[in-house]
């Protein structure tokens, strides 16, 4: 949980913030210990008084709080280095990730950092001798809605403004509608994310420039506002701000006593009002100028886990107790080195992907030691003072200044069990300055030998590669002794040796890049060749006969046809060169990726046969009336060619039917030809395109189907012509008009009149349809 809290907090609050103004001040009278707990002994009254204060008494869950115990005895501060016991019933102390911790005092005070990922009341108790005090820290739950602030860093700055402040919390949106107020004045936004905002503070005019003022900090996102946190303004000339730029060394022993030089500015010159702490423990100041402080580190006594390293903030505070008091924290922490780690002990190394060894050059040397070896990798510390390199558990001598990716050492002496038998040892790099004693180990990486070794090749991986591209190949074997060369030879190349680029050499494996088989190396193309290893210093060789096969990369030339029907299976032929099974084939379209492997019928060197299935088979569901454009993707599983996959265009066609004419046009109401005999339905011929059997026809009027007129037996002669028998039309579907009198007769009522109807053609397979409006006229 402590790691989680640290991630949320970033840098912890400086101890100087407490001196500027702590929350939750709790003076406590001496409490009896029930057994004569006063330091005076003899059952007298207790003269110890303990007071507790905290940087916040109502922080958000997931943040840290600094709790300070102030202890006096007989009215005076207890001696420096006295041990105060802290306990809590909620959360943990970040110093040891436990619910109890012992902290030593400086000037009668001891500080501890409390954190909790859960809401609730933490009752923090501090005990010294016969005195004790309890302070309640109420961790608040994260609000269920709206922005919230969990912490800000730093918590104080100059009244001139312009200080960079980082605000951590949540629900800050995308950062485009965020405003941060310091005492009601908007800050200048630098950058923002949903959880972190960086601003520069606005200037503030203090009522009394000699007295700091505390203001509320609020984040506004749109119309929502966060909880408030405190920020303290004090007037210090920006050119007189205390800062630490670096220190040397950056690591030392837990026993303390290491001399450290701290560099920066505006330290002042008065040792009496200056304090330097390491993890809150006071250091002894041996020298002080305005730009440099010399100190002797205190012993680290905050926990009993001496195997792990601990990174401590180094804080320099000037003008203690004065209005002008200010502090600075070193940008790089000081590391108290532990005794654990994998350095010389051969134990398991810590798992850290960013800390690794990739190669050792050379990988062999004399048992007398003194061989200059370069270790290549990543994440190495760049200070030799916090770095250890071991060969078989014996420490090597570091030469020069290491970099994050390279270390040069002189090998240590190694006693061979038998003078004529080489011995392989592990090489380990340990970061003594890291809190967890990071280490990286390369097993069997170095050979101590006084002899020229006979290399042996056991196998290669991979054993094939393309003609026109390099292939990264690993040779597995034994007795590979730096330096080594790798050659491709044999086959059509005969005695010609074509050298490969060696990437790395280890006693049991060599990694190389196979040369391309083009131009002057064309004798390698498309054939099995030998792989030979040669040590140019010793002359020793090893050969793996017919171990590597070159091949030509596949190429797709044509797909025929390049269009498939959405309704039926369409056989296609893909032509090209150098096809080699197994091959994965997929159709990619806006509807997604669909596998075609089940529809591949054959694969040869020059062609692939595929039965493109109906679209409904490929994707499921009903076919589409429109076209679907996509690509065919070919991945040859056994080949390492690029690009992969090979891609070519392919489409499905599912065009809807179209209609242009229908004849004859004039019909009797019973469907017979107008003017002809009744009772025999007329045969209507429709011209158009994309007719696919079976198709249905229905009459439409005003865009709606006419009842009792569907024709389900339309005859599709071809894609452009279909015929159907004209259906009869009910009286209810015919148009009417009022009867018109003639010849002076009195006539009333209505009569049916000629009515126009359209036709709707529908494909029973696809559901696609087309309308031909007002094409048929029915006469009553």
XYZ file of C-alpha atoms in Angstrom:
780
model
C 0.000 0.000 0.000
C 2.887 2.360 0.664
C 3.982 2.142 -2.977
C 0.444 3.009 -4.078
C 0.442 6.025 -1.818
C 3.814 7.183 -3.100
C 2.574 6.960 -6.661
C -0.400 9.122 -5.832
C 1.614 11.657 -3.908
C 4.732 12.149 -5.983
C 7.097 13.912 -3.592
C 6.082 13.882 0.078
C 5.421 17.104 1.906
C 8.531 18.801 3.246
C 8.941 18.901 6.982
C 9.230 22.659 6.814
C 5.518 22.826 5.953
C 4.805 21.672 9.458
C 6.841 24.475 10.932
C 4.939 27.003 8.839
C 1.626 25.866 10.294
C 0.391 22.405 11.335
C -3.215 21.268 11.664
C -4.593 19.313 14.567
C -2.327 20.650 17.309
C -2.907 18.432 20.373
C -0.987 19.444 23.518
C -1.115 16.567 25.959
C -0.518 16.587 29.646
C 1.833 13.959 31.080
C 0.085 10.652 31.589
C 0.967 8.196 34.279
C 2.381 4.891 33.199
C 0.783 3.019 36.078
C 4.157 1.919 37.359
C 6.180 4.975 38.102
C 6.904 5.914 34.506
C 8.665 9.210 35.149
C 12.291 9.371 34.195
C 13.045 10.310 37.735
C 12.180 6.756 38.788
C 11.138 5.805 42.270
C 7.408 5.971 41.519
C 7.401 9.780 41.206
C 5.047 11.656 38.872
C 5.777 11.562 35.140
C 7.534 14.695 33.875
C 7.296 13.742 30.184
C 4.885 15.723 27.976
C 4.023 14.622 24.423
C 2.281 16.853 21.869
C 1.024 15.708 18.464
C 0.369 17.732 15.332
C -0.222 16.857 11.683
C 0.024 18.480 8.279
C -3.674 17.650 7.832
C -6.291 16.081 10.094
C -8.816 15.415 7.294
C -6.864 14.287 4.232
C -8.317 12.299 1.339
C -7.817 8.555 1.346
C -4.807 7.642 -0.775
C -2.681 10.591 0.403
C -0.021 10.876 3.070
C 0.089 12.966 6.230
C 3.133 13.984 8.245
C 2.568 13.601 11.985
C 4.968 15.312 14.395
C 5.531 14.432 18.026
C 7.019 17.150 20.240
C 8.434 15.688 23.453
C 9.722 17.443 26.554
C 10.983 16.147 29.847
C 11.124 18.325 32.893
C 10.092 21.167 30.570
C 13.067 20.737 28.207
C 13.364 19.028 24.837
C 14.508 15.425 25.142
C 18.003 14.645 23.793
C 18.489 14.201 20.011
C 18.348 10.570 18.947
C 15.759 9.600 21.543
C 13.299 6.997 20.243
C 9.570 7.775 20.036
C 7.152 4.902 19.340
C 4.254 5.549 16.932
C 1.240 3.259 16.364
C -1.921 3.561 14.235
C -5.117 1.535 13.938
C -5.799 2.579 10.303
C -3.341 2.771 7.423
C 0.414 2.304 7.681
C 3.514 4.362 8.264
C 5.305 4.766 4.948
C 8.722 4.442 6.580
C 8.274 0.675 7.006
C 4.814 -0.094 5.554
C 3.632 -1.235 9.012
C 1.236 -0.002 11.665
C 4.021 0.697 14.160
C 7.360 2.469 13.798
C 10.084 3.950 15.975
C 11.445 7.400 15.039
C 14.305 9.329 16.616
C 14.066 12.949 17.685
C 15.773 16.099 16.509
C 15.420 19.183 18.701
C 12.756 17.354 20.697
C 10.602 16.425 17.691
C 10.084 13.223 15.700
C 8.169 13.008 12.432
C 6.381 10.059 10.849
C 4.466 9.721 7.558
C 1.018 8.119 7.724
C -0.964 6.933 4.722
C -4.221 5.093 4.143
C -5.987 3.945 0.998
C -9.255 3.693 2.960
C -11.540 6.282 4.515
C -11.955 6.340 8.296
C -10.414 7.578 11.520
C -6.773 6.715 12.191
C -5.868 7.041 15.872
C -2.150 7.792 15.939
C -0.478 7.297 19.287
C 3.006 8.545 20.174
C 4.736 7.172 23.265
C 7.988 8.168 24.974
C 8.919 6.851 28.370
C 5.903 7.469 30.620
C 4.239 10.040 28.332
C 1.909 9.498 25.409
C -0.550 11.338 23.194
C -3.201 10.360 20.636
C -4.304 12.319 17.557
C -7.205 11.381 15.273
C -6.572 11.719 11.525
C -9.878 11.446 9.644
C -9.204 10.136 6.140
C -11.994 11.316 3.870
C -13.443 9.203 1.056
C -12.900 10.357 -2.485
C -15.981 12.344 -3.592
C -18.435 10.372 -5.713
C -18.651 13.144 -8.298
C -16.850 16.279 -9.362
C -13.138 17.144 -9.264
C -11.099 16.508 -6.147
C -7.594 17.349 -4.886
C -5.571 14.738 -3.036
C -2.295 16.679 -2.680
C -0.251 19.587 -3.971
C 3.499 19.951 -4.165
C 5.079 22.159 -3.029
C 2.741 23.542 -0.386
C 4.349 26.970 -0.175
C 5.861 29.559 -2.476
C 6.904 33.118 -3.040
C 4.438 35.982 -2.829
C 5.870 37.132 -6.166
C 4.173 34.120 -7.791
C 5.618 32.123 -10.642
C 6.274 28.975 -8.573
C 5.514 25.683 -10.316
C 2.940 23.664 -8.365
C 1.715 20.161 -9.198
C -1.821 19.262 -8.113
C -2.773 15.584 -7.883
C -6.331 14.324 -7.697
C -8.985 13.231 -10.150
C -11.899 14.073 -12.456
C -10.090 17.060 -13.944
C -11.605 16.289 -17.350
C -9.382 16.559 -20.417
C -7.649 19.658 -19.090
C -9.319 22.098 -21.509
C -11.855 23.546 -19.076
C -9.781 23.605 -15.872
C -9.123 26.678 -13.733
C -7.081 26.627 -10.512
C -7.576 29.368 -7.930
C -5.070 30.344 -5.235
C -6.896 32.450 -2.663
C -9.421 33.370 -5.373
C -6.794 34.383 -7.955
C -6.473 32.203 -11.087
C -3.179 30.441 -11.665
C -1.459 30.083 -15.041
C -2.141 26.591 -16.434
C 0.975 24.778 -17.707
C -0.463 21.347 -18.467
C -3.344 19.196 -17.289
C -4.632 15.655 -17.461
C -7.546 13.879 -15.812
C -5.457 13.275 -12.648
C -2.651 15.878 -12.614
C -2.506 19.639 -13.121
C 0.644 21.763 -13.273
C 0.314 25.532 -12.775
C 2.404 28.554 -11.956
C 1.151 30.441 -8.929
C -0.326 33.936 -9.169
C 1.305 36.770 -7.220
C -0.208 37.740 -3.860
C 0.160 40.904 -1.828
C 0.612 39.969 1.826
C -0.892 42.113 4.566
C 2.418 41.923 6.364
C 5.346 40.899 4.115
C 7.159 39.562 7.155
C 4.378 37.074 7.933
C 3.376 34.136 5.693
C -0.269 33.825 4.660
C -2.147 30.595 3.940
C -4.777 30.523 1.184
C -7.205 27.938 -0.173
C -6.467 26.196 -3.461
C -9.515 25.111 -5.498
C -9.825 23.387 -8.882
C -12.835 24.342 -11.008
C -13.912 22.145 -13.922
C -16.803 23.771 -15.712
C -19.286 24.613 -12.976
C -17.986 21.996 -10.509
C -15.486 22.833 -7.760
C -13.154 20.606 -5.774
C -12.358 20.408 -2.093
C -9.843 22.963 -0.804
C -6.221 22.464 0.209
C -3.835 24.953 1.723
C -0.946 26.832 0.135
C 1.305 29.219 2.079
C 2.679 32.427 0.536
C 5.797 34.027 1.976
C 7.814 36.915 0.619
C 11.312 35.861 -0.363
C 13.321 37.496 -3.090
C 13.380 34.918 -5.930
C 17.106 35.414 -6.182
C 17.432 34.424 -2.530
C 15.434 31.183 -2.670
C 17.310 28.213 -1.228
C 17.892 25.356 -3.672
C 19.912 22.137 -3.893
C 21.350 21.286 -7.301
C 23.344 18.113 -6.506
C 25.271 16.203 -3.886
C 28.201 13.838 -3.836
C 28.277 10.983 -3.118
C 24.638 9.943 -3.441
C 24.935 6.747 -1.393
C 26.528 5.501 1.781
C 26.362 2.956 4.577
C 23.543 2.516 7.089
C 26.091 3.043 9.868
C 26.407 6.682 8.815
C 29.593 8.706 9.048
C 29.907 9.258 5.276
C 31.060 12.714 4.243
C 28.625 14.270 1.758
C 28.961 17.583 -0.055
C 25.666 19.325 -0.895
C 25.767 21.928 -3.670
C 23.224 24.630 -4.420
C 22.598 28.229 -3.427
C 21.356 30.587 -0.721
C 22.282 28.231 2.112
C 23.357 31.090 4.348
C 26.441 30.950 6.528
C 25.048 30.341 10.016
C 25.432 26.709 11.087
C 23.492 27.462 14.288
C 20.258 28.148 12.359
C 20.763 25.588 9.579
C 19.672 21.946 9.620
C 20.264 19.087 7.165
C 18.248 15.886 7.501
C 18.409 12.480 5.787
C 14.984 10.796 6.005
C 14.293 13.275 8.801
C 17.432 12.225 10.709
C 19.736 15.164 11.527
C 23.177 15.193 9.941
C 26.244 16.865 11.442
C 27.205 19.984 9.488
C 30.978 20.181 9.147
C 31.172 23.198 6.883
C 28.784 25.763 5.404
C 28.985 28.406 2.712
C 26.187 30.009 0.765
C 26.641 27.513 -2.086
C 27.940 24.364 -0.356
C 27.285 22.408 2.802
C 29.533 19.640 4.065
C 27.798 17.095 6.297
C 28.412 13.751 7.931
C 25.508 11.368 7.388
C 23.546 10.123 10.409
C 23.150 6.415 11.048
C 19.936 5.050 9.501
C 18.006 3.482 12.402
C 14.413 3.723 11.192
C 14.003 -0.005 10.532
C 15.766 -3.282 11.192
C 15.744 -4.563 7.591
C 19.430 -4.099 6.903
C 19.408 -6.123 3.674
C 17.431 -3.537 1.667
C 18.696 -0.166 0.519
C 16.666 2.906 1.450
C 16.354 6.128 -0.571
C 16.082 9.193 1.675
C 15.125 12.762 0.925
C 17.868 15.191 1.871
C 16.427 18.480 3.163
C 18.385 21.615 4.020
C 16.535 24.150 6.172
C 17.948 27.628 6.837
C 16.911 30.285 9.349
C 15.341 27.790 11.746
C 12.528 29.339 13.784
C 12.705 32.679 11.947
C 10.108 34.242 9.668
C 12.580 33.822 6.806
C 12.826 30.059 7.366
C 12.818 28.084 4.115
C 13.841 24.619 2.993
C 15.146 22.887 -0.124
C 15.063 19.193 -1.032
C 17.733 17.472 -3.090
C 16.443 16.449 -6.543
C 18.282 13.133 -6.110
C 17.750 11.179 -2.859
C 20.561 9.732 -0.781
C 20.632 5.934 -0.687
C 21.565 4.022 2.429
C 22.992 0.801 1.027
C 21.751 -2.498 2.378
C 23.679 -5.719 2.693
C 21.383 -7.775 0.437
C 21.139 -8.122 -3.329
C 22.584 -10.576 -5.771
C 26.037 -9.054 -6.085
C 28.474 -11.476 -4.601
C 26.155 -13.926 -2.946
C 24.851 -15.747 -5.980
C 21.254 -15.364 -4.819
C 18.313 -14.597 -7.047
C 18.410 -11.204 -8.745
C 15.548 -8.763 -8.499
C 13.101 -8.779 -11.387
C 13.427 -5.442 -13.163
C 13.034 -5.398 -16.943
C 14.793 -2.030 -17.209
C 17.971 -3.363 -15.535
C 19.710 -6.003 -17.658
C 22.934 -7.338 -19.203
C 22.832 -7.998 -22.951
C 26.455 -8.952 -23.762
C 29.978 -9.440 -22.388
C 32.976 -8.565 -24.605
C 35.305 -10.418 -24.553
C 33.641 -13.438 -22.999
C 36.835 -15.273 -21.986
C 40.103 -14.470 -20.264
C 43.005 -15.651 -18.146
C 42.365 -17.031 -14.644
C 45.035 -14.577 -13.503
C 42.463 -11.819 -14.023
C 43.190 -8.368 -15.382
C 41.239 -8.856 -18.631
C 39.479 -5.658 -19.710
C 35.820 -6.561 -20.253
C 32.962 -4.350 -21.466
C 29.505 -5.175 -20.117
C 26.643 -3.882 -22.249
C 23.041 -3.611 -21.067
C 20.651 -1.061 -19.649
C 19.596 0.730 -16.481
C 23.104 0.785 -14.977
C 23.894 3.425 -12.336
C 26.362 5.998 -13.631
C 28.264 6.353 -10.365
C 30.928 3.768 -9.587
C 30.329 4.378 -5.868
C 26.953 2.597 -6.009
C 27.944 -0.106 -8.501
C 29.348 -3.601 -8.027
C 30.310 -6.129 -10.707
C 31.048 -9.754 -9.822
C 32.572 -12.592 -11.837
C 31.574 -15.849 -10.214
C 30.945 -14.028 -6.931
C 34.304 -12.210 -6.901
C 34.247 -8.442 -7.231
C 35.772 -6.908 -10.363
C 37.494 -3.520 -10.609
C 35.463 -0.830 -12.365
C 37.416 1.239 -14.887
C 36.490 4.827 -15.693
C 32.974 6.193 -15.393
C 30.134 3.794 -16.170
C 27.203 4.826 -18.358
C 23.618 3.660 -18.188
C 24.346 1.107 -20.942
C 28.025 0.205 -20.566
C 30.492 -0.728 -17.812
C 34.194 -1.511 -18.298
C 35.920 -3.652 -15.664
C 39.088 -5.641 -15.013
C 38.313 -9.274 -14.264
C 39.275 -10.589 -10.819
C 41.601 -13.532 -10.180
C 39.948 -16.948 -10.411
C 41.365 -20.273 -9.236
C 40.694 -23.124 -11.658
C 39.892 -26.472 -10.117
C 42.019 -28.060 -12.848
C 44.522 -25.937 -14.714
C 43.690 -27.514 -18.073
C 39.872 -27.390 -17.670
C 38.168 -24.056 -18.478
C 35.480 -22.852 -16.068
C 32.400 -20.765 -16.864
C 31.130 -18.205 -14.327
C 28.145 -15.908 -13.987
C 28.557 -12.150 -14.370
C 26.415 -10.000 -12.047
C 25.892 -6.248 -11.905
C 24.363 -4.848 -8.701
C 22.958 -1.363 -8.182
C 23.913 -0.766 -4.550
C 22.195 2.605 -4.645
C 18.723 1.296 -5.402
C 16.239 0.718 -2.573
C 15.800 -2.948 -3.511
C 19.416 -3.683 -4.428
C 18.626 -4.250 -8.110
C 20.871 -6.703 -9.841
C 21.207 -8.255 -13.288
C 22.902 -11.577 -13.947
C 24.042 -13.290 -17.153
C 24.548 -16.960 -16.374
C 27.660 -18.667 -17.737
C 28.696 -15.441 -19.435
C 32.488 -15.568 -18.966
C 35.050 -18.357 -19.429
C 38.208 -18.483 -17.366
C 40.666 -20.464 -19.476
C 44.357 -20.727 -20.214
C 43.640 -22.827 -23.346
C 42.300 -22.328 -26.842
C 38.824 -23.876 -26.795
C 37.359 -26.159 -29.484
C 33.980 -24.680 -30.414
C 31.042 -27.004 -31.108
C 27.750 -26.248 -32.909
C 24.655 -28.139 -31.738
C 21.846 -26.389 -33.644
C 20.612 -23.183 -35.298
C 17.359 -21.261 -34.944
C 15.818 -20.374 -37.305
C 17.211 -22.617 -40.021
C 15.701 -20.720 -42.976
C 15.633 -17.145 -44.215
C 14.750 -15.026 -47.275
C 17.225 -14.269 -50.041
C 16.838 -10.506 -49.975
C 16.520 -9.833 -46.247
C 18.801 -10.438 -43.272
C 17.712 -13.073 -40.765
C 18.662 -12.960 -37.071
C 20.008 -16.434 -36.286
C 21.174 -17.982 -32.999
C 23.834 -20.708 -32.968
C 23.598 -23.011 -29.958
C 26.702 -24.876 -28.924
C 29.646 -24.705 -26.538
C 33.145 -23.286 -26.085
C 32.492 -20.136 -28.088
C 35.443 -17.948 -27.138
C 35.700 -14.288 -28.076
C 36.404 -13.278 -30.788
C 34.355 -15.402 -33.209
C 33.490 -15.011 -36.891
C 30.543 -16.641 -38.690
C 30.581 -17.598 -42.388
C 28.013 -18.980 -44.866
C 29.669 -21.394 -47.278
C 29.270 -24.635 -49.206
C 26.635 -25.567 -51.789
C 26.936 -23.556 -55.026
C 29.307 -21.185 -53.202
C 31.861 -24.048 -52.974
C 34.887 -22.805 -51.049
C 33.744 -19.169 -51.066
C 33.066 -17.922 -47.528
C 30.589 -15.081 -47.058
C 30.919 -13.467 -43.632
C 27.873 -12.713 -41.468
C 27.550 -9.888 -38.975
C 28.034 -11.161 -35.414
C 25.692 -9.523 -32.910
C 26.762 -11.182 -29.651
C 28.980 -13.966 -28.362
C 28.401 -16.036 -25.236
C 30.056 -19.317 -24.280
C 26.995 -21.360 -25.339
C 25.558 -19.264 -28.159
C 26.359 -16.810 -30.938
C 23.815 -14.471 -32.497
C 24.468 -13.315 -36.064
C 22.677 -11.712 -39.015
C 22.630 -13.948 -42.105
C 23.934 -12.027 -45.156
C 21.515 -11.359 -48.017
C 21.752 -13.760 -50.967
C 21.866 -11.166 -53.750
C 24.562 -9.541 -55.874
C 27.932 -10.973 -55.030
C 26.284 -13.374 -52.583
C 23.875 -14.803 -55.172
C 25.410 -18.269 -54.819
C 23.529 -18.536 -51.499
C 20.112 -17.980 -53.072
C 17.489 -20.739 -52.753
C 19.927 -23.396 -51.473
C 21.098 -25.141 -48.313
C 24.449 -23.785 -47.093
C 26.958 -24.603 -44.365
C 27.453 -22.373 -41.318
C 31.016 -22.100 -40.024
C 32.343 -20.534 -36.814
C 35.991 -19.395 -36.730
C 38.032 -17.935 -33.883
C 40.614 -15.802 -35.740
C 42.910 -15.689 -32.703
C 43.088 -19.399 -31.922
C 42.266 -20.701 -35.392
C 39.688 -23.115 -33.951
C 36.621 -23.789 -36.125
C 33.253 -25.563 -36.049
C 30.978 -26.274 -39.013
C 27.302 -27.154 -39.268
C 26.792 -28.747 -42.700
C 23.647 -27.876 -44.701
C 22.277 -26.008 -41.685
C 20.649 -22.969 -43.256
C 18.246 -22.698 -46.224
C 17.744 -19.525 -48.245
C 14.452 -18.998 -50.031
C 12.764 -16.426 -52.266
C 9.987 -14.433 -50.665
C 6.482 -14.980 -52.013
C 4.826 -12.440 -54.290
C 1.189 -12.160 -55.370
C 0.795 -11.244 -59.052
C -2.925 -11.607 -59.831
C -6.302 -12.672 -58.426
C -8.828 -13.951 -60.978
C -11.602 -13.132 -60.761
C -11.163 -10.259 -58.313
C -14.912 -10.082 -57.654
C -17.153 -12.679 -55.975
C -20.931 -12.990 -55.927
C -22.524 -12.287 -52.557
C -24.959 -15.160 -53.128
C -22.966 -18.103 -54.466
C -19.540 -19.710 -54.051
C -17.003 -18.181 -56.454
C -13.814 -20.131 -57.305
C -10.768 -17.829 -57.627
C -7.119 -18.411 -58.534
C -4.304 -16.436 -56.883
C -1.143 -16.523 -59.013
C 2.369 -15.489 -58.067
C 5.684 -17.006 -57.045
C 7.337 -18.764 -54.124
C 4.147 -19.700 -52.315
C 4.904 -22.109 -49.501
C 2.388 -23.796 -47.185
C 1.175 -23.386 -44.546
C -0.515 -20.096 -45.384
C -3.201 -18.157 -43.491
C -5.656 -16.326 -45.771
C -8.157 -13.753 -44.550
C -10.666 -11.382 -46.138
C -10.606 -7.962 -44.495
C -13.419 -5.471 -45.051
C -15.282 -2.795 -43.081
C -17.266 -5.706 -41.596
C -14.075 -7.101 -40.001
C -11.588 -9.927 -40.556
C -12.899 -13.289 -41.780
C -10.802 -16.455 -42.134
C -10.761 -18.241 -45.502
C -8.537 -21.170 -44.478
C -11.447 -23.646 -44.616
C -12.092 -22.652 -48.243
C -8.489 -23.054 -49.535
C -8.394 -26.068 -51.842
C -4.693 -26.138 -52.822
C -1.369 -24.294 -52.495
C 1.478 -24.721 -54.975
C 4.635 -22.747 -55.687
C 2.827 -20.498 -58.161
C -0.870 -20.622 -57.333
C -3.452 -20.785 -54.558
C -7.004 -21.975 -55.223
C -9.781 -20.580 -53.018
C -13.537 -21.070 -53.078
C -14.840 -17.666 -52.005
C -18.030 -18.503 -50.059
C -21.265 -16.488 -50.148
C -21.040 -13.408 -47.999
C -23.614 -14.741 -45.541
C -21.402 -17.811 -44.984
C -18.354 -15.655 -44.367
C -19.868 -13.142 -41.947
C -23.235 -14.624 -40.996
C -26.593 -12.955 -41.370
C -28.316 -11.779 -44.551
C -26.284 -10.719 -47.612
C -25.918 -7.068 -48.444
C -27.621 -5.445 -51.422
C -24.612 -3.186 -51.989
C -21.033 -4.000 -52.922
C -18.423 -4.877 -50.249
C -14.847 -3.877 -51.075
C -11.983 -5.389 -49.111
C -8.612 -7.111 -49.344
C -7.207 -10.615 -49.268
C -4.339 -11.048 -46.775
C -1.774 -13.850 -47.135
C 0.501 -14.816 -44.213
C 3.060 -17.552 -44.902
C 3.647 -19.012 -41.454
C 7.024 -20.618 -42.100
C 8.612 -17.555 -43.725
C 10.078 -14.426 -42.165
C 9.634 -12.200 -45.201
C 8.425 -8.631 -44.979
C 6.032 -7.114 -45.617
C 3.657 -9.573 -44.051
C 0.888 -10.194 -44.715
C 0.829 -9.782 -48.493
C -2.272 -7.799 -49.444
C -4.313 -7.602 -52.651
C -7.685 -6.029 -53.459
C -10.854 -8.126 -53.603
C -14.568 -7.306 -53.656
C -17.986 -8.877 -53.271
C -20.793 -7.725 -55.566
C -24.381 -7.742 -54.371
C -26.040 -5.121 -56.606
C -29.852 -4.734 -56.266
C -32.083 -5.304 -59.295
C -33.043 -2.429 -61.582
C -36.113 -2.118 -63.819
C -36.647 0.146 -66.848
C -39.824 -0.957 -68.736
C -42.835 -3.242 -68.448
C -45.208 -4.243 -71.317
C -48.018 -4.537 -72.200
C -49.248 -1.563 -70.215
C -53.063 -1.481 -70.612
C -55.020 -4.223 -68.879
C -58.545 -5.146 -67.987
C -59.353 -5.266 -64.281
C -59.091 -9.088 -64.357
C -55.500 -8.904 -65.692
C -56.287 -9.646 -69.345
C -55.128 -7.398 -72.187
C -57.321 -4.309 -72.534
C -59.588 -4.622 -75.528
C -59.096 -8.365 -75.699
C -61.141 -11.226 -74.348
C -61.559 -11.428 -70.609
C -60.313 -14.305 -68.429
C -56.801 -14.847 -69.803
C -54.108 -13.060 -67.751
C -51.654 -11.042 -69.815
C -47.962 -11.941 -69.731
C -46.051 -8.856 -68.585
C -42.373 -8.608 -69.672
C -40.050 -6.472 -67.507
C -36.658 -5.247 -68.731
C -33.881 -4.315 -66.294
C -30.702 -5.731 -64.718
C -29.444 -7.954 -61.901
C -32.497 -10.249 -61.934
C -31.718 -13.385 -59.884
C -34.192 -16.286 -59.630
C -36.422 -16.548 -57.629
C -38.087 -13.133 -57.695
C -41.528 -11.944 -56.612
C -43.705 -9.208 -58.085
C -46.468 -7.183 -56.469
C -48.512 -4.224 -57.647
C -48.005 -0.945 -55.808
C -50.165 2.149 -55.642
C -48.959 5.394 -54.119
C -45.813 3.517 -53.010
C -47.725 0.860 -51.016
C -48.347 -2.803 -51.947
C -51.804 -3.528 -53.390
C -53.660 -6.299 -51.572
C -54.312 -9.599 -53.281
C -51.748 -8.937 -56.054
C -48.419 -10.674 -55.103
C -47.002 -12.867 -57.858
C -44.571 -15.461 -56.474
C -43.865 -17.306 -59.690
C -42.134 -14.660 -61.785
C -40.094 -16.268 -64.530
C -36.477 -14.997 -64.635
C -35.353 -15.577 -68.209
C -31.961 -13.952 -67.628
C -30.355 -11.165 -65.563
C -32.100 -8.561 -67.756
C -35.581 -10.024 -68.375
C -38.371 -11.492 -66.297
C -42.063 -12.183 -67.018
C -45.168 -12.669 -64.882
C -48.934 -13.112 -65.320
C -50.762 -9.903 -64.542
C -52.903 -10.344 -61.413
C -56.504 -9.222 -61.139
C -57.264 -6.085 -59.146
C -60.084 -5.868 -56.606
C -62.718 -3.126 -56.894
C -61.457 -1.700 -53.620
C -58.110 -0.919 -55.249
C -59.565 0.883 -58.288
C -60.094 4.645 -58.435
C -63.691 6.022 -58.427
C -65.380 9.209 -59.545
C -68.890 10.683 -59.341
C -71.233 9.888 -62.165
C -71.773 12.782 -64.607
C -75.383 13.391 -65.895
C -75.922 13.551 -69.684
C -78.875 14.342 -71.927
C -80.780 15.960 -69.109
C -81.127 12.682 -67.234
C -80.917 12.700 -63.462
C -77.982 10.405 -62.475
C -76.413 9.846 -59.030
C -73.670 7.567 -57.597
C -70.045 6.753 -58.465
C -68.260 4.734 -61.112
C -64.846 2.987 -61.382
C -62.299 4.571 -63.709
C -58.957 3.534 -65.239
C -56.267 3.320 -62.532
C -52.436 3.374 -62.758
C -50.374 0.859 -60.773
C -46.638 0.363 -60.325
C -44.765 -2.912 -59.818
C -42.244 -3.891 -57.113
C -39.667 -6.563 -57.975
C -38.049 -8.344 -55.006
C -35.189 -10.890 -54.932
C -36.206 -13.745 -52.659
C -32.502 -14.496 -52.019
C -31.259 -11.091 -50.960
C -34.414 -9.198 -50.066
C -33.276 -6.433 -52.444
C -36.122 -4.762 -54.375
C -36.814 -2.146 -57.051
C -39.985 -0.166 -57.821
C -41.264 0.749 -61.320
C -44.073 3.237 -60.556
C -47.281 3.857 -62.583
C -46.305 1.442 -65.334
C -49.580 -0.513 -65.685
C -53.073 0.922 -66.308
C -56.044 -1.211 -65.259
C -59.442 -0.473 -66.847
C -62.677 -1.307 -64.968
